[in-house]
DNA sequence: CGCTTTTGACCTGCGC
DNA sequence: GCGCAGGTCAAAAGCG
């Protein structure tokens, strides 16, 4: 969390010296500042009046340009007068730029203070949550153990997405019979989600924890909450209604998002020969998150995954990147914000908003338009948008009509093809994640160009779907080494991963990971709140409580692990999360 | 044996 | 009210 704001700060600092236009996208405050430059220079030429705020370096070039223009066809006296006036203008511009820098610094300070406040509040909430869960879980030794682990987490890392408080091994009968226990669990889950959502939208924490008071949102449950007005329902139940649609080019049956899913239904949707599969998150029994997976009718290589709901349990590290991004996207959608800066997990991503008609146009013949009954935000992870997806233009017109029919698109792909393409062991599965998805340094709001470093992290995140467990290729190793050495963020993630595997239940491993993380201040370059949290979402002692293998980092999430097929079996935790 | 997947049936919302 | 489509349920089958 800290990293995102710090990253924002850094990008703004760099904006001062160069691309000032980007500040308009990242900071509304800067946009307000810009007109002041013009106010201080009322006599300046039109070029000077442009609302862009030139940096100090740019002043010389600007002034030179002005000087050349003004000297043509004038007397020497006029030229001298003009030149003196130009100098004054330069001075004014210099001063205004300095003033602007000062304001940006002030804003950065404000952001820092805000961040600190959020951190304090978050820790306070977390402590309260653990306190509550600690009281509830005294009955269960397992829960008590986990609570202790949670307390250790507080001391060690101070940040977590929450803690899995439920007994995953509890069968349905036990769940049904022990309703009181289930209530307690929900209570804990509410706290969990409150903490998670708080990071994204502090002002909406009260709102976002509301849906988690309820168990799995069956259609009946949804109906009971739909009685109110649209906005009311949205505010009271955003996690249930908001949907995040992820388009990605993927050869596997489902997108790799690091979470556990169980298929509970399949349907042939109208207008699309490809069946739509319905999945439910199985990391926690009470997790309300569901997803729909369907191939695009127009391009079978495009996988359309629609997430709905909010996880009420800690996520595998490999899942938090997608989860935080989609959660932030949903949060942005529900909050009606058009600025990615308000959602650090999306900071630096190109945000494309569309009105309702476009959203319908975007999803023709995919039958996913039914999702329009929910506010839907589309994350386009494809590098090459399909012709039917005309959202690679920025539109500031956030749909202000019925939020239920809103559709927002985030394009994570760069204009170049094969962004994040990952080839490994003869498999050409395209990895849709750009590095920005996991919170890379993304200066000036630009999505970084696809590089080895950009694509190597998803490489570790993805579930291997090769049929044969192959050894890493030499160049792959070299790429991985390069990525490890070049990117402290990834280094931290790797340390975390190794810790989860090797040091399960070993505090020493956690310390190692923590040293790697905190020592390098990886948050400083991490723009993704959720992802940043994911790095700290370790619970070595509680990992064993998760169903399946190593929930916090599945062995097959690493290239040197034994791969499984691409099904959504619980053993491979490499599936969707939200 | 336990878990997941499959698949037909059922429920519900929505448009006409 | 009816039909359609989306979404979910649950029993049966499959798998390790």
XYZ file of C-alpha atoms (C1' of nucleotides) in Angstrom:
610
model
C 0.000 0.000 0.000
C 2.691 2.348 0.884
C 4.445 1.640 -2.329
C 1.640 2.752 -4.493
C 1.493 6.206 -3.112
C 5.201 6.522 -2.991
C 5.307 5.425 -6.532
C 2.791 8.044 -7.393
C 4.903 10.546 -5.643
C 7.917 9.519 -7.605
C 6.155 9.673 -10.869
C 4.998 13.150 -10.077
C 8.429 14.221 -9.142
C 9.625 13.039 -12.444
C 6.796 14.709 -14.146
C 8.098 17.964 -12.921
C 11.190 17.610 -14.937
C 9.611 16.395 -18.074
C 6.266 15.158 -19.134
C 3.930 17.374 -17.285
C 0.889 16.359 -19.221
C 0.843 13.032 -17.483
C 0.279 14.762 -14.243
C -3.154 15.609 -15.379
C -3.937 11.951 -15.403
C -2.382 11.084 -12.150
C -3.253 14.016 -10.062
C -6.211 16.241 -10.228
C -4.445 18.617 -7.903
C -1.800 19.250 -10.467
C -4.399 19.979 -13.011
C -5.697 22.663 -10.749
C -2.256 24.045 -10.356
C -1.538 24.383 -14.005
C -3.738 27.382 -14.751
C -1.807 29.324 -12.195
C 1.122 29.272 -14.501
C -0.864 31.115 -17.047
C -2.200 33.532 -14.472
C 1.226 34.601 -13.554
C 2.111 35.211 -17.157
C -0.766 37.158 -18.549
C 1.259 38.618 -21.405
C 2.810 35.465 -22.608
C 2.233 34.113 -26.052
C -0.209 31.476 -26.867
C 2.477 28.904 -26.669
C 3.106 29.945 -23.131
C -0.544 29.917 -22.341
C -0.857 26.283 -23.117
C -2.103 24.470 -20.096
C 0.844 22.209 -20.072
C 3.291 23.014 -17.358
C 6.771 22.960 -18.797
C 9.529 21.767 -16.609
C 12.581 23.741 -15.832
C 14.498 22.081 -18.591
C 11.787 22.814 -21.024
C 11.850 26.485 -20.293
C 14.917 27.145 -22.329
C 13.573 25.448 -25.355
C 10.294 27.200 -25.003
C 11.879 30.545 -24.596
C 14.167 29.967 -27.510
C 11.248 29.140 -29.604
C 9.490 32.279 -28.516
C 12.577 34.382 -29.134
C 13.044 33.197 -32.655
C 9.459 33.818 -33.434
C 9.435 37.299 -32.018
C 12.643 38.484 -33.628
C 11.390 38.171 -37.123
C 10.523 41.503 -38.761
C 11.150 43.814 -35.774
C 13.572 46.641 -34.973
C 16.455 46.207 -32.572
C 14.721 48.327 -29.920
C 11.660 46.268 -30.278
C 13.796 43.195 -30.144
C 15.545 44.363 -27.017
C 12.247 45.221 -25.434
C 10.887 41.957 -26.535
C 13.904 40.094 -25.266
C 13.665 41.753 -21.874
C 10.053 40.900 -21.686
C 10.898 37.385 -22.705
C 13.395 37.186 -19.901
C 10.732 38.301 -17.508
C 8.486 35.695 -18.878
C 11.186 33.132 -18.476
C 11.687 34.177 -14.923
C 8.002 34.014 -14.326
C 7.850 30.622 -15.865
C 10.756 29.498 -13.805
C 9.127 30.755 -10.673
C 5.843 29.240 -11.584
C 7.503 25.962 -12.277
C 9.238 26.121 -8.953
C 5.990 26.978 -7.287
C 4.411 24.103 -9.035
C 7.134 21.820 -7.830
C 6.561 23.068 -4.352
C 2.897 22.386 -4.605
C 3.548 18.937 -5.872
C 5.881 18.387 -2.975
C 3.207 19.572 -0.640
C 0.802 17.225 -2.226
C 3.251 14.433 -1.828
C 3.533 15.284 1.812
C -0.197 15.249 2.078
C -0.294 11.889 0.407
C 2.308 10.616 2.782
C 0.296 11.804 5.709
C -2.785 10.287 4.218
C -0.959 7.067 3.699
C 0.251 6.997 7.252
C -3.219 7.646 8.476
C -4.566 4.828 6.367
C -1.877 2.524 7.606
C -2.675 3.355 11.183
C -6.355 2.891 10.661
C -5.771 -0.318 8.835
C -3.583 -1.723 11.547
C -6.128 -0.662 14.089
C -8.856 -2.437 12.210
C -6.689 -5.441 11.768
C -5.964 -5.636 15.445
C -9.627 -5.325 16.184
C -10.369 -8.053 13.753
C -7.794 -10.389 15.217
C -9.043 -9.587 18.635
C -12.561 -10.473 17.609
C -11.509 -13.629 15.829
C -9.295 -14.525 18.708
C -12.259 -14.453 21.007
C -14.372 -16.449 18.633
C -11.799 -19.028 17.793
C -10.894 -19.964 21.317
C -13.251 -22.855 20.925
C -11.261 -24.276 18.079
C -7.624 -25.139 18.601
C -6.995 -24.890 14.905
C -8.399 -21.425 14.727
C -6.498 -20.487 17.766
C -3.352 -21.632 16.089
C -4.174 -19.579 13.075
C -4.937 -16.640 15.229
C -1.528 -16.882 16.722
C -0.125 -17.011 13.272
C -2.143 -13.949 12.436
C -0.747 -12.142 15.396
C 2.679 -13.092 14.281
C 1.840 -11.669 10.948
C 0.885 -8.441 12.552
C 4.153 -8.204 14.269
C 6.192 -9.338 11.376
C 4.670 -7.752 8.384
C 1.918 -5.442 9.529
C 0.111 -5.978 6.295
C -2.091 -8.799 5.271
C -5.109 -9.329 3.168
C -6.627 -11.083 6.050
C -6.607 -14.475 7.481
C -8.383 -17.615 6.704
C -10.364 -18.302 9.754
C -12.538 -21.080 8.561
C -11.857 -24.732 8.831
C -11.650 -25.778 5.268
C -11.946 -29.402 6.155
C -15.281 -28.886 7.726
C -17.855 -30.726 5.752
C -21.121 -29.340 4.658
C -22.984 -31.062 7.415
C -20.859 -29.532 10.035
C -21.271 -26.220 8.404
C -24.987 -26.565 8.315
C -25.271 -27.779 11.854
C -22.986 -25.269 13.439
C -24.710 -22.198 12.277
C -23.386 -20.182 15.109
C -19.887 -21.035 14.167
C -20.645 -20.101 10.631
C -21.858 -16.783 11.799
C -18.672 -16.201 13.625
C -16.785 -17.116 10.561
C -18.749 -14.681 8.533
C -18.043 -12.140 11.105
C -14.404 -12.750 10.709
C -14.672 -12.729 7.017
C -16.365 -9.431 7.140
C -13.468 -8.100 8.991
C -11.174 -9.586 6.492
C -12.825 -8.045 3.599
C -13.159 -4.821 5.422
C -9.455 -4.744 5.727
C -8.949 -5.592 2.122
C -11.387 -3.119 0.798
C -10.175 -0.536 3.131
C -6.966 -0.450 1.281
C -8.630 0.277 -1.940
C -11.274 2.580 -0.811
C -10.922 3.777 2.659
C -13.948 5.932 2.407
C -16.066 2.977 1.455
C -14.963 0.551 4.023
C -18.257 0.739 5.720
C -19.984 -0.017 2.529
C -17.777 -2.742 1.249
C -17.923 -4.932 4.227
C -21.642 -5.054 3.990
C -22.001 -7.835 1.465
C -19.665 -10.016 3.381
C -22.047 -10.157 6.209
C -23.949 -12.487 3.999
C -22.997 -15.967 3.059
C -22.570 -17.107 -0.484
C -24.782 -14.950 -2.582
C -27.132 -17.351 -4.138
C -29.534 -16.004 -6.613
C -32.169 -16.016 -3.934
C -30.004 -14.044 -1.627
C -29.321 -11.633 -4.397
C -32.940 -11.194 -4.989
C -33.628 -10.289 -1.442
C -31.098 -7.533 -1.659
C -32.290 -6.274 -4.969
C -35.422 -4.792 -3.606
C -33.929 -1.399 -3.136
C -32.941 1.132 -5.684
C -30.017 0.576 -7.931
C -27.685 2.913 -6.246
C -28.761 1.778 -2.878
C -28.134 -1.818 -3.714
C -24.853 -0.926 -5.210
C -23.735 0.865 -2.188
C -24.973 -1.728 0.144
C -23.890 -4.655 -1.862
C -21.223 -3.632 -4.273
C -19.174 -6.779 -4.131
C -22.061 -8.882 -5.202
C -23.147 -6.783 -8.028
C -19.952 -5.459 -9.435
C -18.305 -7.595 -12.025
C -14.927 -7.480 -13.547
C -14.611 -8.891 -16.992
C -11.122 -9.893 -18.003
C -10.321 -10.499 -21.606
C -7.159 -12.325 -22.238
C -5.590 -14.398 -24.911
C -5.176 -17.775 -23.368
C -4.862 -21.286 -24.667
C -5.798 -22.941 -21.439
C -9.411 -23.665 -20.525
C -9.264 -21.039 -17.845
C -7.104 -18.093 -17.120
C -4.369 -18.557 -14.576
C -5.061 -16.341 -11.656
C -3.682 -18.367 -8.809
C -6.888 -19.142 -7.026
C -8.814 -22.351 -6.558
C -12.034 -22.833 -8.413
C -14.618 -25.474 -8.667
C -16.831 -25.764 -11.651
C -20.451 -25.897 -10.738
C -22.157 -25.420 -14.012
C -21.844 -25.014 -17.702
C -24.185 -23.506 -20.154
C -24.324 -22.868 -23.825
C -25.016 -19.234 -24.079
C -26.931 -17.804 -26.906
C -24.848 -16.297 -29.617
C -21.724 -18.153 -28.664
C -21.040 -21.728 -29.608
C -18.556 -21.995 -26.816
C -20.060 -23.051 -23.532
C -19.845 -20.798 -20.589
C -18.448 -22.380 -17.476
C -19.359 -21.314 -14.003
C -16.795 -21.538 -11.266
C -16.890 -20.973 -7.571
C -13.944 -20.120 -5.392
C -13.048 -23.060 -3.215
C -10.208 -21.584 -1.230
C -12.709 -20.938 1.504
C -16.069 -22.564 1.722
C -17.797 -19.328 2.462
C -16.077 -17.417 -0.274
C -18.730 -15.750 -2.394
C -16.525 -15.180 -5.384
C -17.634 -16.709 -8.631
C -16.438 -16.476 -12.105
C -17.656 -17.210 -15.543
C -15.329 -18.368 -18.232
C -16.190 -18.237 -21.848
C -14.312 -18.002 -25.069
C -14.990 -15.115 -27.320
C -17.172 -16.135 -30.197
C -15.241 -13.993 -32.610
C -11.811 -14.989 -31.492
C -11.613 -18.350 -29.816
C -8.197 -17.588 -28.497
C -9.625 -14.865 -26.325
C -10.823 -16.004 -22.986
C -13.439 -13.882 -21.299
C -13.425 -14.320 -17.577
C -15.943 -12.503 -15.475
C -15.344 -12.251 -11.760
C -17.997 -11.441 -9.280
C -17.663 -10.948 -5.569
C -14.870 -10.373 -3.138
C -12.700 -12.991 -1.577
C -13.150 -13.231 2.140
C -9.977 -15.149 2.744
C -6.305 -14.686 2.155
C -5.274 -15.303 -1.350
C -2.388 -17.220 -2.719
C 0.379 -14.875 -3.541
C 0.040 -15.737 -7.171
C -3.587 -14.789 -7.002
C -3.414 -11.447 -5.346
C -2.113 -9.638 -8.377
C -5.170 -10.350 -10.375
C -7.395 -10.137 -7.361
C -6.156 -6.761 -6.322
C -6.336 -5.413 -9.810
C -9.806 -6.637 -10.451
C -10.901 -5.601 -7.020
C -9.528 -2.164 -7.580
C -11.196 -2.046 -10.928
C -14.477 -2.970 -9.387
C -13.891 -0.498 -6.666
C -13.213 2.180 -9.201
C -16.302 1.239 -11.087
C -18.482 1.335 -8.049
C -17.029 4.519 -6.767
C -17.532 6.141 -10.099
C -14.010 7.386 -10.160
C -12.420 8.113 -13.472
C -8.985 8.506 -12.097
C -6.705 5.575 -11.720
C -4.809 7.462 -9.123
C -7.660 6.977 -6.791
C -7.056 3.286 -7.080
C -3.436 2.622 -6.645
C -3.760 -0.910 -7.819
C -4.708 0.491 -11.151
C -2.273 3.256 -11.121
C -0.447 3.454 -14.322
C -2.920 1.440 -16.231
C -4.754 2.804 -19.132
C -8.308 3.208 -18.138
C -10.908 3.155 -20.777
C -14.379 4.056 -19.890
C -17.294 3.541 -22.055
C -20.895 4.312 -22.083
C -23.578 1.730 -22.187
C -23.958 1.543 -25.876
C -20.318 0.916 -26.317
C -20.317 -1.733 -23.718
C -23.000 -3.503 -25.579
C -21.030 -3.087 -28.709
C -18.002 -4.432 -27.042
C -19.549 -7.704 -26.134
C -21.512 -8.705 -29.140
C -22.525 -12.288 -29.508
C -20.729 -13.303 -26.417
C -23.826 -13.371 -24.316
C -21.877 -11.722 -21.630
C -23.943 -8.661 -22.181
C -26.207 -10.143 -19.583
C -23.628 -8.962 -17.165
C -24.923 -5.527 -17.910
C -27.460 -6.132 -15.227
C -24.420 -5.639 -13.054
C -21.938 -2.855 -13.262
C -19.221 -4.398 -15.286
C -15.707 -3.273 -15.747
C -13.657 -4.811 -18.488
C -9.977 -5.383 -18.161
C -8.562 -5.969 -21.566
C -5.374 -7.897 -21.100
C -5.056 -8.563 -24.755
C -2.270 -6.928 -26.558
C -4.218 -6.686 -29.744
C -7.706 -5.562 -29.135
C -10.280 -7.128 -31.292
C -12.038 -4.903 -33.755
C -15.142 -5.227 -31.735
C -13.436 -3.717 -28.818
C -13.105 -0.068 -29.661
C -11.989 1.140 -26.301
C -8.418 1.933 -26.967
C -9.338 5.500 -26.796
C -9.514 7.383 -23.651
C -12.910 8.612 -22.783
C -13.493 10.705 -19.795
C -17.200 10.263 -19.950
C -17.939 8.052 -17.076
C -21.391 6.641 -17.417
C -23.553 8.577 -15.099
C -26.742 6.815 -15.895
C -27.826 3.680 -14.200
C -24.788 2.134 -12.709
C -26.177 -1.228 -13.432
C -25.556 -0.671 -17.038
C -22.145 0.704 -16.721
C -19.227 -0.897 -18.351
C -15.687 0.158 -17.964
C -12.694 -1.089 -19.754
C -9.149 -1.160 -18.608
C -6.591 -2.013 -21.159
C -3.551 -3.617 -19.699
C -1.985 -4.416 -22.968
C 0.444 -2.365 -24.817
C -0.258 -1.495 -28.375
C 2.401 -3.906 -29.425
C 1.463 -7.443 -29.855
C 2.380 -10.209 -27.558
C 2.644 -8.168 -24.487
C 3.761 -10.377 -21.734
C 3.894 -13.320 -24.027
C 5.512 -16.109 -22.251
C 6.927 -19.093 -23.926
C 8.136 -21.837 -21.797
C 8.989 -25.423 -22.363
C 7.624 -25.411 -25.838
C 4.332 -24.064 -24.735
C 3.233 -20.829 -26.178
C 0.682 -19.866 -23.688
C 0.332 -16.213 -23.759
C 0.592 -14.625 -20.436
C -1.809 -11.803 -20.260
C -0.432 -10.017 -17.300
C 1.664 -7.039 -17.928
C 3.996 -6.060 -15.247
C 1.865 -3.142 -14.385
C -0.673 -5.617 -13.239
C 1.521 -6.671 -10.420
C 2.444 -3.210 -9.498
C 5.516 -2.269 -11.317
C 6.962 1.161 -11.425
C 4.964 2.808 -14.052
C 6.181 6.297 -14.494
C 3.895 8.873 -15.971
C 1.107 6.414 -16.123
C 2.550 4.569 -19.039
C 2.339 0.902 -19.344
C 5.870 -0.324 -19.662
C 6.982 -1.803 -22.866
C 7.031 -5.535 -22.894
C 10.355 -6.792 -21.790
C 11.712 -9.880 -20.244
C 11.383 -8.256 -16.899
C 7.834 -7.363 -17.592
C 6.843 -10.822 -18.510
C 8.923 -12.888 -16.203
C 6.869 -12.368 -13.138
C 3.692 -13.690 -14.621
C 5.810 -16.528 -15.697
C 6.217 -17.454 -12.098
C 2.625 -16.729 -11.399
C 1.150 -18.826 -14.044
C 0.251 -22.378 -13.558
C 2.189 -24.677 -15.755
C -0.075 -26.442 -18.060
C 2.534 -28.329 -19.985
C 2.061 -31.994 -20.060
C 5.624 -32.816 -19.290
C 7.582 -31.360 -16.449
C 10.483 -29.895 -18.288
C 13.504 -28.249 -16.892
C 13.828 -24.555 -17.305
C 15.514 -23.626 -20.488
C 18.872 -21.959 -20.211
C 17.668 -18.719 -21.642
C 14.689 -18.923 -19.388
C 16.989 -19.211 -16.447
C 18.955 -16.302 -17.751
C 15.800 -14.304 -18.140
C 14.694 -15.243 -14.690
C 18.047 -14.308 -13.284
C 17.898 -11.052 -15.062
C 14.458 -10.408 -13.753
C 15.482 -11.268 -10.242
C 18.442 -9.002 -10.301
C 16.750 -6.199 -12.128
C 13.513 -5.984 -10.289
C 13.528 -5.724 -6.515
C 9.811 -6.146 -6.596
C 10.066 -9.456 -8.199
C 12.942 -10.352 -5.950
C 10.679 -9.812 -3.019
C 7.967 -11.893 -4.566
C 10.408 -14.658 -5.202
C 11.676 -14.493 -1.681
C 8.148 -14.695 -0.506
C 7.498 -17.652 -2.704
C 10.562 -19.493 -1.538
C 9.674 -18.717 1.992
C 6.253 -20.148 1.520
C 7.685 -23.362 0.181
C 10.831 -23.865 2.157
C 10.121 -22.093 5.320
C 6.589 -23.182 5.981
C 6.168 -22.872 9.654
C 9.624 -21.537 9.953
C 9.873 -18.030 11.132
C 13.368 -17.789 9.855
C 12.155 -18.019 6.331
C 9.684 -15.285 6.933
C 12.363 -13.151 8.357
C 14.415 -13.715 5.312
C 11.598 -12.707 3.082
C 10.913 -9.741 5.223
C 14.476 -8.671 5.101
C 14.420 -8.887 1.393
C 11.241 -6.941 1.221
C 11.680 -4.264 3.734
C 15.347 -3.920 3.229
C 14.863 -3.009 -0.340
C 11.752 -0.978 0.170
C 10.036 -2.783 -2.552
C 6.925 -0.879 -1.864
C 8.567 2.162 -3.171
C 8.177 0.805 -6.634
C 5.046 -1.062 -6.104
C 2.019 0.661 -7.352
C -0.376 -2.080 -6.566
C -1.857 -1.999 -3.160
C -3.282 -5.399 -3.314
C -0.189 -6.834 -4.766
C 1.895 -5.125 -2.235
C -0.227 -6.657 0.363
C 0.118 -9.922 -1.335
C 3.780 -9.907 -0.725
C 2.965 -9.788 2.902
C 0.125 -12.127 2.705
C 2.122 -14.920 4.084
C 1.078 -17.156 6.820
C 3.549 -19.980 7.041
C 1.790 -21.630 9.877
C -1.631 -21.310 8.411
C -0.696 -22.521 4.985
C -1.298 -26.055 6.022
C -4.860 -25.285 6.866
C -5.670 -24.570 3.296
C -7.228 -27.266 1.254
C -5.025 -28.708 -1.360
C -1.384 -28.119 -1.621
C 0.422 -25.054 -0.457
C -2.195 -22.465 -0.877
C 0.045 -19.487 -0.489
C 2.273 -20.494 -3.248
C 1.460 -23.571 -5.188
C 4.554 -25.478 -6.128
C 3.386 -25.534 -9.678
C 3.347 -21.811 -9.704
C 7.046 -21.985 -10.104
C 8.690 -23.161 -13.234
C 10.668 -25.820 -11.505
C 7.662 -27.410 -9.998
C 5.662 -30.286 -11.261
C 3.019 -29.016 -13.596
C -0.462 -30.232 -13.829
C -2.930 -29.947 -16.574
C -4.898 -26.821 -16.978
C -8.010 -28.012 -15.296
C -9.432 -26.301 -12.293
C -8.684 -29.057 -9.909
C -8.026 -27.954 -6.382
C -4.513 -29.217 -6.397
C -3.392 -26.559 -8.748
C -4.068 -23.317 -7.146
C -3.358 -21.579 -10.342
C -6.708 -20.316 -11.254
C -8.818 -17.297 -10.816
C -9.187 -15.023 -8.000
C -10.870 -11.770 -7.713
C -12.918 -42.603 -0.744
C -13.078 -37.950 -1.478
C -13.187 -34.544 -4.640
C -14.225 -32.548 -9.138
C -16.631 -32.445 -13.372
C -20.598 -33.219 -16.116
C -25.179 -32.418 -17.271
C -30.056 -32.229 -17.116
C -33.489 -30.010 -14.385
C -35.043 -26.201 -12.066
C -35.507 -21.337 -10.736
C -35.622 -16.572 -11.755
C -35.561 -12.270 -14.321
C -36.700 -9.900 -18.316
C -38.741 -8.626 -22.652
C -42.665 -8.922 -25.542
C -48.884 -14.541 -19.153
C -45.564 -16.685 -21.947
C -41.234 -17.773 -23.723
C -36.422 -17.172 -23.579
C -32.052 -16.906 -21.565
C -29.012 -16.754 -17.642
C -27.745 -18.805 -13.555
C -27.757 -22.482 -10.057
C -28.570 -26.992 -8.095
C -27.701 -31.656 -7.422
C -27.260 -36.411 -8.758
C -24.333 -39.217 -11.432
C -20.008 -40.122 -13.427
C -15.097 -39.666 -13.556
C -10.584 -39.412 -11.584
C -6.523 -39.898 -8.642
